[in-house]
């Protein structure tokens, strides 16, 4: 029994691997506090769950649904983009429903990258961009995200030979793992860069609705002409605490959406109707409750910032996303080793920065998707350990 070379060459997915290691630690009786994954701990709003249960109770709700999402779901996505970002989308040709945005990002990259092509990927980053490009036989060129540049890539510094072979550019703001944000001026430069070098610009906007202190992150599609070169991904996982429901969307460039549709129609058969109806309720219903939810994340953010700074880590205050990106205390050099020691000494599980690529070395990512009392307890344990 031999898997394909393609599959055999894939390194283990960090979080799948971590789950195994954590169950061994828990089996030793350690009281684990998980601050590693960005999986929202709070439930969706009651009107979303109500829409799900209402739809699920209907006898006609259990068949296959249209490829690419129901017309109602695609309309709801367009309506969300109009009211939130003042971006107009054609629901039939510029919107596609996804089984979570991870799936869509992976398949869009498969739809565009051929063996030998280069994928420009900001690094550190959510792992799917680089792994999708490699599985397609492409070559990944990491664009370093450094603190001195506000964790934005220096597009002018991309190697010219690699650029000539590049097919896609992957960006993500608000950013996982750094918590950095980008403004429309940066997005404009990225769109111009993609146009000048004939790239598909893939923007992962998973965290635009998780933001603090009145900040409203923009969509890349707010840039005039962005749809000529870009596809943006969004997910109901983070916006509405619906991570297990696996509902997301791709929006933007028609040719790219069409290519993604062609590939996906060979792979999946859309999504459960009730989940999509709940998605409609989420996207078109009351948005105010997300502000309440963000206040909970903000309180946790501030507890984490105080805790990590008390043990000699440095971290900027993020304005969005659900992570604190903290530099290792002086004299520490390996994020993996530091996180392992923290886990053994305190039971607090975090993600070493290197899990997001070599450029992430020297940092630790703390997720804010853990109940507030446990976040407080985690920080107390860290201070007892190293404070
Ligand atoms: N994009 C980013 C930047 C993420 O951090 C995540 C999940 O953590 C995703 C996409 C995937 O979200 P989904 O649940 O829609 O697959």
Short mmCIF file of C-alpha atoms and ligand atoms in Angstrom, two decimals:
data_model
loop_
_atom_site.label_atom_id
_atom_site.label_comp_id
_atom_site.label_asym_id
_atom_site.label_seq_id
_atom_site.Cartn_x
_atom_site.Cartn_y
_atom_site.Cartn_z
CA UNK A 1 0.00 0.00 0.00
CA UNK A 2 1.85 3.13 -1.20
CA UNK A 3 0.25 6.58 -1.31
CA UNK A 4 1.11 8.82 -4.25
CA UNK A 5 4.43 10.70 -4.13
CA UNK A 6 2.35 13.84 -3.87
CA UNK A 7 0.68 12.71 -0.67
CA UNK A 8 3.74 10.99 0.77
CA UNK A 9 5.65 14.28 0.56
CA UNK A 10 3.13 16.27 2.63
CA UNK A 11 4.44 17.07 6.12
CA UNK A 12 1.93 16.49 8.95
CA UNK A 13 -0.58 19.33 9.42
CA UNK A 14 0.58 21.09 12.57
CA UNK A 15 -2.77 21.07 14.38
CA UNK A 16 -3.59 17.46 13.47
CA UNK A 17 -0.22 16.45 14.88
CA UNK A 18 -0.63 18.63 17.96
CA UNK A 19 -3.99 17.04 18.82
CA UNK A 20 -2.24 13.65 19.19
CA UNK A 21 0.51 15.09 21.40
CA UNK A 22 -2.00 16.95 23.58
CA UNK A 23 -4.05 13.84 24.24
CA UNK A 24 -0.89 12.18 25.58
CA UNK A 25 -0.29 15.14 27.90
CA UNK A 26 -3.94 15.14 29.04
CA UNK A 27 -3.73 11.39 29.69
CA UNK A 28 -1.02 12.15 32.28
CA UNK A 29 -3.64 14.18 34.18
CA UNK A 30 -2.38 17.65 33.13
CA UNK A 31 -5.11 20.34 33.18
CA UNK A 32 -4.61 21.65 29.66
CA UNK A 33 -5.50 25.19 28.62
CA UNK A 34 -5.65 25.33 24.85
CA UNK A 35 -4.59 28.62 23.36
CA UNK A 36 -3.22 27.07 20.19
CA UNK A 37 -6.02 26.87 17.63
CA UNK A 38 -8.21 29.73 16.40
CA UNK A 39 -11.47 27.83 16.82
CA UNK A 40 -14.14 30.16 18.29
CA UNK A 41 -15.35 28.88 21.68
CA UNK A 42 -18.54 30.96 21.75
CA UNK A 43 -21.73 29.83 19.99
CA UNK A 44 -23.38 31.59 17.02
CA UNK A 45 -26.26 34.00 17.75
CA UNK A 46 -29.65 32.37 18.52
CA UNK A 47 -31.24 33.62 15.26
CA UNK A 48 -28.62 31.66 13.29
CA UNK A 49 -29.27 28.43 15.17
CA UNK A 50 -33.00 28.99 14.84
CA UNK A 51 -32.65 29.28 11.04
CA UNK A 52 -30.69 26.01 10.99
CA UNK A 53 -33.22 24.05 13.02
CA UNK A 54 -36.18 25.48 11.10
CA UNK A 55 -34.64 24.52 7.78
CA UNK A 56 -33.47 21.10 9.00
CA UNK A 57 -37.03 20.24 10.04
CA UNK A 58 -38.33 20.70 6.50
CA UNK A 59 -38.80 17.45 4.55
CA UNK A 60 -37.40 19.05 1.37
CA UNK A 61 -34.15 20.15 3.04
CA UNK A 62 -32.16 16.96 2.70
CA UNK A 63 -31.32 16.57 -0.94
CA UNK A 64 -28.31 17.92 -2.83
CA UNK A 65 -28.24 21.65 -3.29
CA UNK A 66 -27.07 23.63 -6.35
CA UNK A 67 -23.34 23.53 -7.13
CA UNK A 68 -21.65 26.66 -5.85
CA UNK A 69 -24.32 27.40 -3.25
CA UNK A 70 -28.04 28.15 -3.28
CA UNK A 71 -29.12 31.35 -5.05
CA UNK A 72 -30.29 32.65 -1.64
CA UNK A 73 -26.86 32.07 -0.09
CA UNK A 74 -25.05 33.75 -2.99
CA UNK A 75 -27.46 36.70 -2.81
CA UNK A 76 -26.84 36.97 0.93
CA UNK A 77 -23.10 37.11 0.35
CA UNK A 78 -23.57 39.89 -2.20
CA UNK A 79 -25.82 41.75 0.20
CA UNK A 80 -23.24 41.41 3.02
CA UNK A 81 -20.49 42.80 0.77
CA UNK A 82 -22.73 45.68 -0.30
CA UNK A 83 -23.75 46.72 3.19
CA UNK A 84 -20.43 46.08 4.91
CA UNK A 85 -17.91 47.19 2.24
CA UNK A 86 -19.97 49.00 -0.43
CA UNK A 87 -18.74 46.41 -2.91
CA UNK A 88 -21.14 45.25 -5.65
CA UNK A 89 -21.01 41.60 -6.66
CA UNK A 90 -22.97 39.60 -9.21
CA UNK A 91 -24.24 36.70 -7.08
CA UNK A 92 -24.25 34.31 -10.04
CA UNK A 93 -20.81 34.99 -11.45
CA UNK A 94 -18.79 36.68 -8.75
CA UNK A 95 -19.78 34.66 -5.67
CA UNK A 96 -19.23 31.00 -4.84
CA UNK A 97 -20.28 29.13 -1.69
CA UNK A 98 -17.59 26.99 -0.06
CA UNK A 99 -17.35 24.16 2.43
CA UNK A 100 -15.25 26.42 4.62
CA UNK A 101 -12.75 28.88 3.19
CA UNK A 102 -9.79 26.51 3.70
CA UNK A 103 -11.29 24.20 1.10
CA UNK A 104 -11.87 27.08 -1.33
CA UNK A 105 -8.39 28.54 -0.92
CA UNK A 106 -6.82 25.13 -1.48
CA UNK A 107 -8.85 24.44 -4.59
CA UNK A 108 -8.37 27.91 -6.08
CA UNK A 109 -4.62 27.45 -5.80
CA UNK A 110 -4.94 23.99 -7.39
CA UNK A 111 -6.93 25.65 -10.19
CA UNK A 112 -4.15 28.11 -11.03
CA UNK A 113 -0.77 26.64 -10.12
CA UNK A 114 0.92 24.18 -12.49
CA UNK A 115 4.13 22.24 -11.80
CA UNK A 116 7.04 24.68 -11.99
CA UNK A 117 4.91 27.77 -11.32
CA UNK A 118 5.80 29.97 -8.39
CA UNK A 119 3.32 30.95 -5.69
CA UNK A 120 4.19 34.13 -3.80
CA UNK A 121 3.08 33.59 -0.23
CA UNK A 122 3.41 36.09 2.61
CA UNK A 123 5.20 34.38 5.52
CA UNK A 124 4.50 33.63 8.34
CA UNK A 125 1.06 32.52 7.24
CA UNK A 126 -1.87 30.22 7.66
CA UNK A 127 -0.41 26.99 6.22
CA UNK A 128 -2.90 26.20 3.45
CA UNK A 129 -1.54 28.63 0.81
CA UNK A 130 1.94 27.12 0.75
CA UNK A 131 0.80 23.52 1.10
CA UNK A 132 -1.78 23.88 -1.70
CA UNK A 133 0.87 25.34 -4.01
CA UNK A 134 3.32 22.54 -3.20
CA UNK A 135 0.71 19.82 -3.67
CA UNK A 136 -0.02 21.34 -7.10
CA UNK A 137 3.68 20.88 -7.93
CA UNK A 138 4.42 24.58 -7.58
CA UNK A 139 7.29 26.29 -5.88
CA UNK A 140 6.69 28.63 -2.96
CA UNK A 141 8.44 31.97 -2.66
CA UNK A 142 7.93 33.32 0.87
CA UNK A 143 7.52 37.09 1.19
CA UNK A 144 8.74 37.93 4.69
CA UNK A 145 6.37 39.76 7.03
CA UNK A 146 8.53 41.68 9.46
CA UNK A 147 7.61 43.81 12.40
CA UNK A 148 9.58 46.81 11.06
CA UNK A 149 7.29 46.83 7.97
CA UNK A 150 4.10 46.49 10.00
CA UNK A 151 4.01 42.81 8.95
CA UNK A 152 3.27 43.85 5.34
CA UNK A 153 5.33 42.30 2.52
CA UNK A 154 7.83 44.46 0.65
CA UNK A 155 6.52 43.85 -2.86
CA UNK A 156 9.37 45.80 -4.47
CA UNK A 157 11.85 43.35 -2.97
CA UNK A 158 10.45 40.19 -4.63
CA UNK A 159 13.16 38.40 -6.60
CA UNK A 160 12.69 39.27 -10.31
CA UNK A 161 13.35 35.75 -11.63
CA UNK A 162 10.87 34.23 -9.21
CA UNK A 163 8.37 36.94 -10.04
CA UNK A 164 8.61 36.11 -13.75
CA UNK A 165 7.47 32.55 -12.92
CA UNK A 166 4.84 33.57 -10.39
CA UNK A 167 1.18 32.80 -10.94
CA UNK A 168 -0.49 33.76 -7.67
CA UNK A 169 0.10 36.10 -4.73
CA UNK A 170 -1.47 35.11 -1.39
CA UNK A 171 -2.17 37.73 1.26
CA UNK A 172 -4.25 37.72 4.43
CA UNK A 173 -5.38 40.79 6.40
CA UNK A 174 -6.29 41.07 9.23
CA UNK A 175 -3.44 38.62 9.47
CA UNK A 176 -3.15 35.23 11.06
CA UNK A 177 -0.79 34.79 12.91
CA UNK A 178 0.62 38.32 13.40
CA UNK A 179 -2.65 40.19 14.06
CA UNK A 180 -1.45 42.91 11.65
CA UNK A 181 -3.91 44.88 9.53
CA UNK A 182 -3.63 46.45 6.08
CA UNK A 183 -5.26 49.63 4.82
CA UNK A 184 -6.81 50.30 1.44
CA UNK A 185 -3.64 52.06 0.27
CA UNK A 186 -1.67 48.83 0.75
CA UNK A 187 -4.38 46.83 -1.00
CA UNK A 188 -4.19 49.30 -3.91
CA UNK A 189 -0.46 48.67 -4.22
CA UNK A 190 -1.07 44.91 -4.14
CA UNK A 191 -3.70 45.17 -6.90
CA UNK A 192 -1.34 47.28 -9.05
CA UNK A 193 1.46 44.78 -8.43
CA UNK A 194 -0.77 41.85 -9.42
CA UNK A 195 -1.86 43.66 -12.57
CA UNK A 196 1.70 44.62 -13.53
CA UNK A 197 2.97 41.04 -13.12
CA UNK A 198 -0.07 39.13 -14.36
CA UNK A 199 -0.80 37.45 -11.03
CA UNK A 200 -4.00 36.18 -9.51
CA UNK A 201 -4.21 38.01 -6.20
CA UNK A 202 -5.74 35.77 -3.53
CA UNK A 203 -6.81 37.66 -0.46
CA UNK A 204 -7.96 35.78 2.61
CA UNK A 205 -10.24 38.12 4.56
CA UNK A 206 -11.21 35.62 7.27
CA UNK A 207 -10.94 38.15 10.11
CA UNK A 208 -12.49 41.39 8.84
CA UNK A 209 -15.31 41.08 11.39
CA UNK A 210 -13.13 40.32 14.39
CA UNK A 211 -11.78 43.75 15.29
CA UNK A 212 -11.43 45.94 18.35
CA UNK A 213 -11.70 49.48 19.62
CA UNK A 214 -13.97 50.64 16.78
CA UNK A 215 -11.59 49.57 14.00
CA UNK A 216 -13.31 48.32 10.79
CA UNK A 217 -10.90 46.37 8.56
CA UNK A 218 -11.42 46.95 4.82
CA UNK A 219 -11.98 44.42 2.05
CA UNK A 220 -9.41 44.28 -0.76
CA UNK A 221 -12.32 44.52 -3.19
CA UNK A 222 -12.86 48.12 -2.05
CA UNK A 223 -9.99 49.01 -4.40
CA UNK A 224 -11.25 50.14 -7.83
CA UNK A 225 -10.52 47.47 -10.42
CA UNK A 226 -9.63 44.82 -7.80
CA UNK A 227 -12.05 42.35 -9.33
CA UNK A 228 -9.95 42.34 -12.51
CA UNK A 229 -7.14 40.54 -10.68
CA UNK A 230 -8.37 39.34 -7.30
CA UNK A 231 -10.44 36.80 -5.46
CA UNK A 232 -11.24 37.35 -1.80
CA UNK A 233 -12.15 34.63 0.68
CA UNK A 234 -14.34 35.07 3.70
CA UNK A 235 -15.58 32.59 6.26
CA UNK A 236 -18.57 32.33 8.54
CA UNK A 237 -16.31 30.38 10.93
CA UNK A 238 -14.81 33.49 12.53
CA UNK A 239 -17.38 36.14 11.66
CA UNK A 240 -20.31 34.25 13.19
CA UNK A 241 -18.62 31.58 15.38
CA UNK A 242 -19.70 28.87 12.91
CA UNK A 243 -16.38 27.06 12.46
CA UNK A 244 -17.80 23.52 12.65
CA UNK A 245 -20.51 24.33 10.12
CA UNK A 246 -17.96 24.67 7.31
CA UNK A 247 -19.39 27.62 5.44
CA UNK A 248 -17.40 30.19 3.51
CA UNK A 249 -17.33 32.10 0.27
CA UNK A 250 -15.07 33.16 -2.59
CA UNK A 251 -15.88 36.47 -4.28
CA UNK A 252 -14.38 38.57 -7.04
CA UNK A 253 -12.81 37.82 -10.41
CA UNK A 254 -15.23 35.95 -12.67
CA UNK A 255 -12.71 33.82 -14.54
CA UNK A 256 -11.14 32.67 -11.28
CA UNK A 257 -14.53 31.96 -9.71
CA UNK A 258 -15.47 29.96 -12.81
CA UNK A 259 -12.23 27.93 -12.66
CA UNK A 260 -12.84 27.19 -8.98
CA UNK A 261 -16.40 26.16 -9.76
CA UNK A 262 -15.19 23.76 -12.47
CA UNK A 263 -12.75 22.06 -10.10
CA UNK A 264 -15.14 21.96 -7.15
CA UNK A 265 -17.96 20.51 -9.21
CA UNK A 266 -15.72 17.44 -9.72
CA UNK A 267 -15.04 17.15 -6.00
CA UNK A 268 -18.00 18.15 -3.85
CA UNK A 269 -21.71 18.53 -4.25
CA UNK A 270 -22.28 21.79 -2.41
CA UNK A 271 -23.50 22.09 1.13
CA UNK A 272 -26.39 21.04 3.40
CA UNK A 273 -29.36 23.33 2.72
CA UNK A 274 -30.01 24.06 6.39
CA UNK A 275 -26.42 25.24 6.89
CA UNK A 276 -26.78 27.57 3.91
CA UNK A 277 -30.11 28.92 5.17
CA UNK A 278 -28.48 29.60 8.51
CA UNK A 279 -25.69 31.31 6.59
CA UNK A 280 -28.29 33.57 4.97
CA UNK A 281 -29.67 34.41 8.42
CA UNK A 282 -26.15 35.18 9.64
CA UNK A 283 -25.14 37.34 6.69
CA UNK A 284 -28.36 39.33 6.41
CA UNK A 285 -29.54 39.39 10.05
CA UNK A 286 -28.51 41.49 13.04
CA UNK A 287 -24.76 42.20 12.89
CA UNK A 288 -24.63 44.10 16.19
CA UNK A 289 -24.06 40.97 18.28
CA UNK A 290 -20.65 40.47 16.64
CA UNK A 291 -19.58 43.69 18.39
CA UNK A 292 -20.52 42.13 21.75
CA UNK A 293 -18.52 39.04 20.84
CA UNK A 294 -15.55 41.22 19.87
CA UNK A 295 -15.66 42.86 23.29
CA UNK A 296 -15.11 39.41 24.80
CA UNK A 297 -12.07 38.83 22.57
CA UNK A 298 -10.75 42.29 23.40
CA UNK A 299 -10.89 41.59 27.13
CA UNK A 300 -8.97 38.35 26.56
CA UNK A 301 -6.49 40.16 24.33
CA UNK A 302 -5.69 42.60 27.09
CA UNK A 303 -5.27 39.82 29.69
CA UNK A 304 -2.87 37.99 27.35
CA UNK A 305 -0.89 41.13 26.55
CA UNK A 306 -0.40 41.85 30.23
CA UNK A 307 0.60 38.24 30.94
CA UNK A 308 3.09 37.83 28.10
CA UNK A 309 4.70 41.19 28.76
CA UNK A 310 5.09 40.21 32.42
CA UNK A 311 7.23 37.24 31.38
CA UNK A 312 9.50 39.26 29.10
CA UNK A 313 7.80 38.70 25.76
CA UNK A 314 7.12 41.64 23.46
CA UNK A 315 3.86 41.98 21.60
CA UNK A 316 2.07 44.75 19.73
CA UNK A 317 -1.58 45.33 20.56
CA UNK A 318 -3.57 43.79 17.69
CA UNK A 319 -6.51 45.78 16.28
CA UNK A 320 -8.10 42.71 14.70
CA UNK A 321 -8.08 38.91 14.34
CA UNK A 322 -8.03 36.65 17.38
CA UNK A 323 -4.36 36.25 18.21
CA UNK A 324 -1.55 37.78 20.17
CA UNK A 325 1.78 37.38 18.36
CA UNK A 326 4.46 37.57 21.02
CA UNK A 327 8.23 37.59 20.52
CA UNK A 328 10.17 35.11 22.65
CA UNK A 329 11.82 36.36 25.84
CA UNK A 330 15.47 37.36 25.40
CA UNK A 331 17.90 34.40 25.34
CA UNK A 332 15.24 32.06 23.92
CA UNK A 333 15.85 31.05 20.31
CA UNK A 334 13.48 28.23 19.42
CA UNK A 335 9.72 28.79 19.42
CA UNK A 336 9.07 25.04 19.33
CA UNK A 337 11.27 24.36 22.31
CA UNK A 338 9.83 27.29 24.26
CA UNK A 339 6.22 26.20 23.58
CA UNK A 340 7.04 22.62 24.57
CA UNK A 341 8.60 23.76 27.83
CA UNK A 342 5.63 26.03 28.50
CA UNK A 343 3.26 23.13 27.91
CA UNK A 344 5.19 20.81 30.22
CA UNK A 345 5.56 23.39 32.99
CA UNK A 346 2.13 25.03 32.89
CA UNK A 347 -0.28 22.95 30.78
CA UNK A 348 -0.80 25.97 28.49
CA UNK A 349 -0.75 24.97 24.84
CA UNK A 350 0.21 27.62 22.27
CA UNK A 351 1.46 27.57 18.68
CA UNK A 352 5.17 28.07 17.97
CA UNK A 353 5.66 30.77 15.34
CA UNK A 354 7.69 28.42 13.16
CA UNK A 355 4.51 26.40 12.49
CA UNK A 356 3.59 29.32 10.18
CA UNK A 357 6.90 29.16 8.27
CA UNK A 358 10.54 29.98 9.03
CA UNK A 359 9.73 33.70 9.14
CA UNK A 360 7.58 32.97 12.18
CA UNK A 361 10.55 31.68 14.19
CA UNK A 362 11.15 33.75 17.31
CA UNK A 363 7.43 34.19 18.03
CA UNK A 364 4.59 32.40 19.79
CA UNK A 365 0.93 32.72 18.79
CA UNK A 366 -1.66 32.88 21.57
CA UNK A 367 -5.23 32.31 20.40
CA UNK A 368 -8.02 34.28 22.10
CA UNK A 369 -10.64 31.59 21.44
CA UNK A 370 -10.55 30.25 25.00
CA UNK A 371 -13.01 31.10 27.80
CA UNK A 372 -11.94 34.29 29.58
CA UNK A 373 -11.52 32.68 33.01
CA UNK A 374 -9.19 30.07 31.48
CA UNK A 375 -7.20 32.77 29.68
CA UNK A 376 -6.73 34.50 33.04
CA UNK A 377 -5.70 31.22 34.65
CA UNK A 378 -3.26 30.54 31.78
CA UNK A 379 -1.55 33.89 32.27
CA UNK A 380 -1.32 33.35 36.03
CA UNK A 381 0.39 30.04 35.38
CA UNK A 382 2.86 31.68 32.96
CA UNK A 383 3.71 34.35 35.49
CA UNK A 384 4.25 31.71 38.21
CA UNK A 385 6.49 29.85 35.78
CA UNK A 386 8.67 32.71 34.51
CA UNK A 387 7.54 35.99 36.07
N1 LIG B 1 -7.97 31.66 6.69
C1 LIG B 1 -7.36 31.96 7.82
C2 LIG B 1 -6.38 33.09 7.85
C3 LIG B 1 -7.60 31.22 8.98
O1 LIG B 1 -6.96 31.53 10.11
C4 LIG B 1 -8.52 30.14 8.91
C5 LIG B 1 -8.78 29.30 10.09
O2 LIG B 1 -8.17 29.40 11.11
C6 LIG B 1 -9.14 29.89 7.70
C7 LIG B 1 -8.85 30.66 6.60
C8 LIG B 1 -10.06 28.72 7.53
O3 LIG B 1 -11.35 28.99 7.85
P1 LIG B 1 -12.53 28.00 7.48
O4 LIG B 1 -13.08 27.53 8.76
O5 LIG B 1 -13.49 28.84 6.70
O6 LIG B 1 -11.99 26.90 6.63
#
